[in-house]
Amino acid sequence: MKKQHLNLFKINEIQNLYLENLNTDPFDFIKKYHKKIKNIDLKPIAEQISNYRKALKKFPFLSDKPLFIYDQISIQQSSSELAAKFKASLLKGSNFIDLTGGLGIDTLFISNNFQNSIYCEQNEDIFEIFQHNLKILQNEKNITLFNGNSIEYLAKFDNFYFDWIYIDPARRDNDKRFIKLESCSPDILKHMDLLTHKSKNILLKLAPAFDINEIVKKIPNVYKIIAVEINYEMKETLVLIDNINIQNEIQLQAIDLKNNFEFTSKYSHEKTIIPDITIKDENYINILHPSIIKLQLTFEYCKQFNTVPQDLNCNIAYTKQPLNNHRCYKLLKIIKYNEKQLKKELNELGIKKANIWLSNVNKDAMKLQNYLKISHNDNVGLFIYKDALNTEKIAIGTKIDNLL
């Protein structure tokens, strides 16, 4: 949303029009008023109606603040309320700076734990939106606002002035993929010396696609990496850096903020040894949490919980009893990947509805569903994966009702 569009919402008549149509479909809103109101651009109002609906789920704490304005891109990139609260639980001190403020959700929660906080945002339109939103929230926190290059601004402070720096880097515009640290904007590797000298600690938020081995190799003073998921969906990778008390070990934490799942371990440079993947009297199919896969803890986790894994990057594991806080299915059959054989097995089992799960294989689930002539149903799972011996397999199971 542009600054001139933001000014629309400062007009009482526009505010009333917007508030009266919060429950109106954005398309229907434009259709309804485009002839009645010709001197006002209705698209920003319709956009805000759409954004507000998205925000109801993502930011419940703002449900009673309909005049809190959202930028369409920022609302997609912003941390959810749940994730922002989790990050805030990790940080505390006197001085804090958010170098990549954006919509400001993280700043709002993290600043509760600091005496002085600074919000930085280079984009003038987004900066103006956050400035407006602070007034809507009647925010009395000591948050200083800066619009401009946050790296140049950071350089003006004394060494170790900040207790925490928070960075949520964006992708460079000319990069189609965002899997390398060199693709970050601001360039955290280029400015790492400055970052490590201006703050005692740094919290770096990265997209789930980043490889933790690259993080460990290229970023200094890392003491913890957290893979954050919400209801089985990976959301972000958090990298915690301590520039004062350099530690020899890196802690790993896999966590699902919605399903009470957590597993901790330590990063190892040693190559993972493939365990026994033979399925004997295991009766249950468990879908491992993606945060476990992300941190390459599959084999270690399975060993600790007497679970038979299939591959380091496969989220299918077998157990004699269902794993707590996991999606779980009662095992009916395992076969090597063969579509004709699978069709025969489903007919013999009387299965006409199922959900197809793909793990570490390149298959077209929709094409297979059409071939099998089955409709979608979560109560039956067809799990297609590749094990550690590079063998493609299919497991058929029925969902355990009392689990996720």
Short mmCIF file of C-alpha atoms in Angstrom, two decimals, residues 63-360:
data_model
loop_
_atom_site.label_atom_id
_atom_site.label_comp_id
_atom_site.label_asym_id
_atom_site.label_seq_id
_atom_site.Cartn_x
_atom_site.Cartn_y
_atom_site.Cartn_z
CA SER A 63 -8.81 -8.53 15.64
CA ASP A 64 -10.34 -5.51 17.40
CA LYS A 65 -8.10 -3.05 15.50
CA PRO A 66 -9.61 -2.94 11.99
CA LEU A 67 -7.88 0.36 11.27
CA PHE A 68 -4.46 -1.29 11.68
CA ILE A 69 -3.21 -1.05 8.10
CA TYR A 70 -1.46 -3.89 6.25
CA ASP A 71 0.73 -3.91 3.18
CA GLN A 72 -0.14 -6.87 0.96
CA ILE A 73 3.43 -8.14 0.66
CA SER A 74 4.40 -7.39 4.26
CA ILE A 75 1.48 -9.36 5.68
CA GLN A 76 2.66 -12.43 3.75
CA GLN A 77 6.28 -12.08 4.87
CA SER A 78 5.55 -11.10 8.47
CA SER A 79 5.86 -13.48 11.41
CA SER A 80 2.57 -14.73 12.79
CA GLU A 81 1.56 -13.67 16.29
CA LEU A 82 2.46 -17.13 17.58
CA ALA A 83 5.95 -17.03 16.02
CA ALA A 84 6.53 -13.43 17.14
CA LYS A 85 5.67 -14.30 20.74
CA PHE A 86 8.08 -17.24 20.61
CA LYS A 87 10.92 -15.03 19.34
CA ALA A 88 10.15 -12.49 22.05
CA SER A 89 10.57 -15.22 24.67
CA LEU A 90 14.18 -15.66 23.53
CA LEU A 91 15.28 -12.03 23.87
CA LYS A 92 15.61 -9.56 26.72
CA GLY A 93 17.87 -6.68 27.77
CA SER A 94 18.19 -2.90 27.68
CA ASN A 95 18.75 -1.96 24.02
CA PHE A 96 17.25 -3.68 20.98
CA ILE A 97 17.21 -2.87 17.27
CA ASP A 98 15.19 -4.44 14.45
CA LEU A 99 17.13 -3.79 11.25
CA THR A 100 14.37 -5.04 8.94
CA GLY A 101 11.18 -3.78 10.57
CA GLY A 102 8.57 -4.49 7.90
CA LEU A 103 5.05 -4.70 9.28
CA GLY A 104 6.58 -4.51 12.77
CA ILE A 105 4.86 -7.48 14.41
CA ASP A 106 8.15 -8.84 15.75
CA THR A 107 9.17 -5.40 16.98
CA LEU A 108 5.90 -4.97 18.88
CA PHE A 109 6.36 -8.17 20.85
CA ILE A 110 10.14 -8.13 21.32
CA SER A 111 10.15 -4.50 22.51
CA ASN A 112 8.16 -5.58 25.59
CA ASN A 113 11.39 -7.07 26.95
CA PHE A 114 13.61 -4.01 26.44
CA GLN A 115 13.95 -0.52 27.87
CA ASN A 116 14.79 0.98 24.46
CA SER A 117 13.88 -0.39 21.04
CA ILE A 118 14.55 0.83 17.51
CA TYR A 119 12.49 -0.05 14.44
CA CYS A 120 14.28 0.39 11.10
CA GLU A 121 12.64 0.21 7.68
CA GLN A 122 14.11 1.32 4.36
CA ASN A 123 10.84 1.34 2.39
CA GLU A 124 9.13 4.69 2.98
CA ASP A 125 5.60 3.38 2.38
CA ILE A 126 5.96 0.51 4.85
CA PHE A 127 7.61 2.84 7.36
CA GLU A 128 4.65 5.23 7.15
CA ILE A 129 2.25 2.31 7.68
CA PHE A 130 4.02 1.23 10.87
CA GLN A 131 4.10 4.82 12.12
CA HIS A 132 0.35 5.02 11.52
CA ASN A 133 -0.24 1.67 13.22
CA LEU A 134 1.57 2.71 16.38
CA LYS A 135 -0.95 5.52 16.72
CA ILE A 136 -3.83 3.09 16.17
CA LEU A 137 -2.44 0.87 18.93
CA GLN A 138 -1.95 3.94 21.14
CA ASN A 139 1.47 2.47 21.74
CA GLU A 140 3.31 4.02 24.64
CA LYS A 141 6.42 1.89 24.34
CA ASN A 142 9.79 3.53 23.90
CA ILE A 143 10.21 2.61 20.22
CA THR A 144 12.41 4.86 18.10
CA LEU A 145 11.59 4.85 14.38
CA PHE A 146 14.19 5.14 11.61
CA ASN A 147 13.45 5.29 7.87
CA GLY A 148 16.55 4.60 5.78
CA ASN A 149 19.53 2.28 5.42
CA SER A 150 19.67 0.37 8.71
CA ILE A 151 23.26 -0.82 8.21
CA GLU A 152 24.53 2.77 7.83
CA TYR A 153 22.43 3.75 10.84
CA LEU A 154 23.81 0.87 12.92
CA ALA A 155 27.39 1.97 12.20
CA LYS A 156 26.83 5.19 14.17
CA PHE A 157 26.38 3.38 17.49
CA ASP A 158 29.14 2.42 19.93
CA ASN A 159 30.43 -1.12 19.93
CA PHE A 160 28.20 -3.53 21.85
CA TYR A 161 25.65 -0.79 22.51
CA PHE A 162 22.83 -3.22 21.72
CA ASP A 163 21.97 -6.32 23.69
CA TRP A 164 20.20 -7.79 20.66
CA ILE A 165 20.05 -7.12 16.94
CA TYR A 166 17.17 -8.75 15.05
CA ILE A 167 17.41 -9.29 11.29
CA ASP A 168 14.82 -10.82 8.97
CA PRO A 169 16.57 -10.40 5.60
CA ALA A 170 14.66 -10.25 2.34
CA ARG A 171 15.60 -11.79 -0.98
CA ARG A 172 17.41 -9.68 -3.51
CA ASP A 173 15.06 -8.74 -6.34
CA ASN A 174 17.15 -10.35 -9.07
CA ASP A 175 17.45 -13.69 -7.26
CA LYS A 176 14.79 -16.23 -8.21
CA ARG A 177 15.88 -18.63 -5.50
CA PHE A 178 16.52 -17.83 -1.87
CA ILE A 179 18.67 -20.61 -0.53
CA LYS A 180 22.07 -18.94 -0.23
CA LEU A 181 23.15 -16.52 2.48
CA GLU A 182 24.71 -14.36 -0.22
CA SER A 183 21.18 -13.70 -1.51
CA CYS A 184 20.14 -11.86 1.65
CA SER A 185 19.27 -8.19 1.75
CA PRO A 186 20.82 -6.70 3.76
CA ASP A 187 23.90 -8.76 2.95
CA ILE A 188 24.52 -10.28 6.38
CA LEU A 189 27.78 -11.96 5.38
CA LYS A 190 29.21 -8.74 3.96
CA HIS A 191 28.29 -6.81 7.11
CA MET A 192 28.91 -9.55 9.66
CA ASP A 193 31.94 -7.80 11.17
CA LEU A 194 29.83 -4.68 11.83
CA LEU A 195 26.93 -6.72 13.23
CA THR A 196 29.12 -8.71 15.60
CA HIS A 197 30.73 -5.55 16.98
CA LYS A 198 27.58 -3.50 17.54
CA SER A 199 25.60 -6.01 19.58
CA LYS A 200 26.26 -8.61 22.22
CA ASN A 201 23.75 -10.95 20.56
CA ILE A 202 22.07 -11.37 17.19
CA LEU A 203 18.85 -13.15 16.25
CA LEU A 204 18.73 -13.98 12.56
CA LYS A 205 15.50 -15.20 10.99
CA LEU A 206 15.91 -17.22 7.80
CA ALA A 207 13.55 -18.99 5.45
CA PRO A 208 13.14 -22.77 5.95
CA ALA A 209 14.98 -23.44 2.67
CA PHE A 210 18.37 -22.54 4.15
CA ASP A 211 20.76 -25.40 4.84
CA ILE A 212 21.99 -25.54 8.43
CA ASN A 213 25.44 -26.73 7.35
CA GLU A 214 25.88 -23.55 5.32
CA ILE A 215 24.73 -21.50 8.33
CA VAL A 216 27.30 -23.14 10.61
CA LYS A 217 30.05 -22.83 8.02
CA LYS A 218 29.54 -19.16 7.12
CA ILE A 219 28.12 -17.42 10.19
CA PRO A 220 30.43 -16.96 13.21
CA ASN A 221 29.58 -17.31 16.91
CA VAL A 222 26.37 -19.31 16.38
CA TYR A 223 25.28 -21.06 19.59
CA LYS A 224 21.78 -22.19 18.72
CA ILE A 225 19.65 -22.98 15.66
CA ILE A 226 15.88 -23.37 16.04
CA ALA A 227 13.62 -24.86 13.36
CA VAL A 228 10.15 -23.42 13.96
CA GLU A 229 7.00 -25.04 12.62
CA ILE A 230 3.32 -24.44 13.24
CA ASN A 231 1.01 -27.42 12.90
CA TYR A 232 3.46 -29.46 10.81
CA GLU A 233 4.38 -26.56 8.50
CA MET A 234 7.90 -25.16 8.63
CA LYS A 235 7.81 -21.40 9.13
CA GLU A 236 11.31 -20.15 9.88
CA THR A 237 14.83 -21.01 10.91
CA LEU A 238 16.17 -18.94 13.80
CA VAL A 239 19.91 -18.47 14.26
CA LEU A 240 21.11 -17.19 17.65
CA ILE A 241 24.56 -15.59 17.83
CA ASP A 242 26.52 -14.69 20.98
CA ASN A 243 29.39 -12.29 20.28
CA ILE A 244 30.62 -12.11 23.88
CA ASN A 245 30.56 -15.65 25.28
CA ILE A 246 31.78 -17.72 22.35
CA GLN A 247 30.59 -21.30 22.73
CA ASN A 248 32.10 -24.48 21.33
CA GLU A 249 28.81 -26.32 20.85
CA ILE A 250 25.75 -25.42 18.79
CA GLN A 251 22.40 -26.35 20.27
CA LEU A 252 19.63 -27.53 17.94
CA GLN A 253 15.94 -27.19 18.77
CA ALA A 254 13.04 -28.52 16.71
CA ILE A 255 9.69 -27.12 17.81
CA ASP A 256 6.05 -27.06 16.73
CA LEU A 257 4.41 -24.05 18.36
CA LYS A 258 0.93 -25.46 17.86
CA ASN A 259 1.24 -29.13 18.80
CA ASN A 260 3.38 -29.21 21.94
CA PHE A 261 6.29 -30.89 20.16
CA GLU A 262 9.93 -30.18 20.95
CA PHE A 263 13.22 -32.00 20.51
CA THR A 264 16.69 -30.73 21.35
CA SER A 265 20.14 -31.95 20.38
CA LYS A 266 23.61 -30.72 19.41
CA TYR A 267 25.01 -30.00 15.97
CA SER A 268 27.53 -32.55 14.75
CA HIS A 269 30.06 -32.21 11.94
CA GLU A 270 30.31 -35.98 11.69
CA LYS A 271 28.63 -37.80 8.83
CA THR A 272 25.38 -39.47 9.85
CA ILE A 273 25.52 -43.27 9.92
CA ILE A 274 22.52 -44.98 8.31
CA PRO A 275 20.74 -47.13 10.93
CA ASP A 276 18.85 -50.38 10.42
CA ILE A 277 15.75 -49.53 8.39
CA THR A 278 14.27 -53.04 8.43
CA ILE A 279 10.59 -53.10 9.36
CA LYS A 280 9.83 -56.13 11.55
CA ASP A 281 6.81 -56.03 13.87
CA GLU A 282 6.18 -52.27 13.66
CA ASN A 283 2.48 -51.59 13.21
CA TYR A 284 2.24 -47.81 12.88
CA ILE A 285 3.25 -45.18 10.31
CA ASN A 286 4.35 -41.92 11.89
CA ILE A 287 4.83 -38.65 10.03
CA LEU A 288 7.88 -37.01 11.58
CA HIS A 289 7.80 -33.28 12.22
CA PRO A 290 9.46 -31.23 9.44
CA SER A 291 11.60 -29.39 12.00
CA ILE A 292 13.32 -32.72 12.74
CA ILE A 293 14.06 -33.22 9.05
CA LYS A 294 15.22 -29.61 8.70
CA LEU A 295 17.83 -29.98 11.43
CA GLN A 296 18.95 -33.37 10.06
CA LEU A 297 18.02 -35.09 13.31
CA THR A 298 15.92 -37.88 11.80
CA PHE A 299 18.12 -40.82 12.76
CA GLU A 300 19.00 -39.46 16.19
CA TYR A 301 15.36 -38.77 17.02
CA CYS A 302 14.23 -42.18 15.81
CA LYS A 303 16.94 -43.95 17.81
CA GLN A 304 15.90 -42.21 21.01
CA PHE A 305 12.24 -43.12 20.58
CA ASN A 306 12.67 -46.69 19.25
CA THR A 307 11.46 -45.69 15.84
CA VAL A 308 12.46 -47.21 12.51
CA PRO A 309 13.40 -44.36 10.11
CA GLN A 310 13.61 -44.76 6.35
CA ASP A 311 15.99 -42.01 5.27
CA LEU A 312 17.60 -38.85 6.66
CA ASN A 313 15.32 -36.68 4.49
CA CYS A 314 12.24 -38.88 4.73
CA ASN A 315 9.51 -37.99 7.21
CA ILE A 316 8.09 -41.52 7.36
CA ALA A 317 9.03 -43.71 10.33
CA TYR A 318 7.58 -46.90 11.78
CA THR A 319 6.83 -47.80 15.42
CA LYS A 320 5.23 -50.52 17.51
CA GLN A 321 3.11 -47.88 19.25
CA PRO A 322 1.95 -44.44 18.03
CA LEU A 323 4.33 -41.56 18.77
CA ASN A 324 2.90 -38.80 20.94
CA ASN A 325 2.28 -35.45 19.23
CA HIS A 326 2.63 -36.94 15.77
CA ARG A 327 0.28 -37.68 12.91
CA CYS A 328 -0.04 -41.43 12.95
CA TYR A 329 -1.62 -44.17 10.84
CA LYS A 330 -2.24 -47.87 11.47
CA LEU A 331 -0.08 -49.79 8.99
CA LEU A 332 -2.00 -52.01 6.57
CA LYS A 333 0.56 -52.83 3.88
CA ILE A 334 4.00 -51.92 2.49
CA ILE A 335 4.94 -52.59 -1.12
CA LYS A 336 7.68 -51.52 -3.51
CA TYR A 337 6.57 -48.66 -5.73
CA ASN A 338 4.39 -50.11 -8.47
CA GLU A 339 1.27 -48.26 -9.55
CA LYS A 340 -0.49 -51.34 -10.93
CA GLN A 341 0.22 -53.30 -7.76
CA LEU A 342 -0.98 -50.38 -5.64
CA LYS A 343 -4.24 -50.22 -7.57
CA LYS A 344 -4.74 -53.94 -6.98
CA GLU A 345 -4.01 -53.61 -3.25
CA LEU A 346 -6.49 -50.75 -2.86
CA ASN A 347 -9.19 -52.73 -4.62
CA GLU A 348 -8.59 -55.73 -2.35
CA LEU A 349 -8.71 -53.47 0.73
CA GLY A 350 -11.85 -51.76 -0.53
CA ILE A 351 -10.20 -48.32 -0.42
CA LYS A 352 -11.75 -45.71 -2.72
CA LYS A 353 -10.69 -42.57 -0.84
CA ALA A 354 -7.21 -41.67 0.41
CA ASN A 355 -4.68 -38.90 0.88
CA ILE A 356 -1.39 -39.24 -0.99
CA TRP A 357 1.73 -38.24 0.98
CA LEU A 358 5.02 -37.71 -0.88
CA SER A 359 8.35 -37.71 0.94
CA ASN A 360 11.76 -37.28 -0.73
#
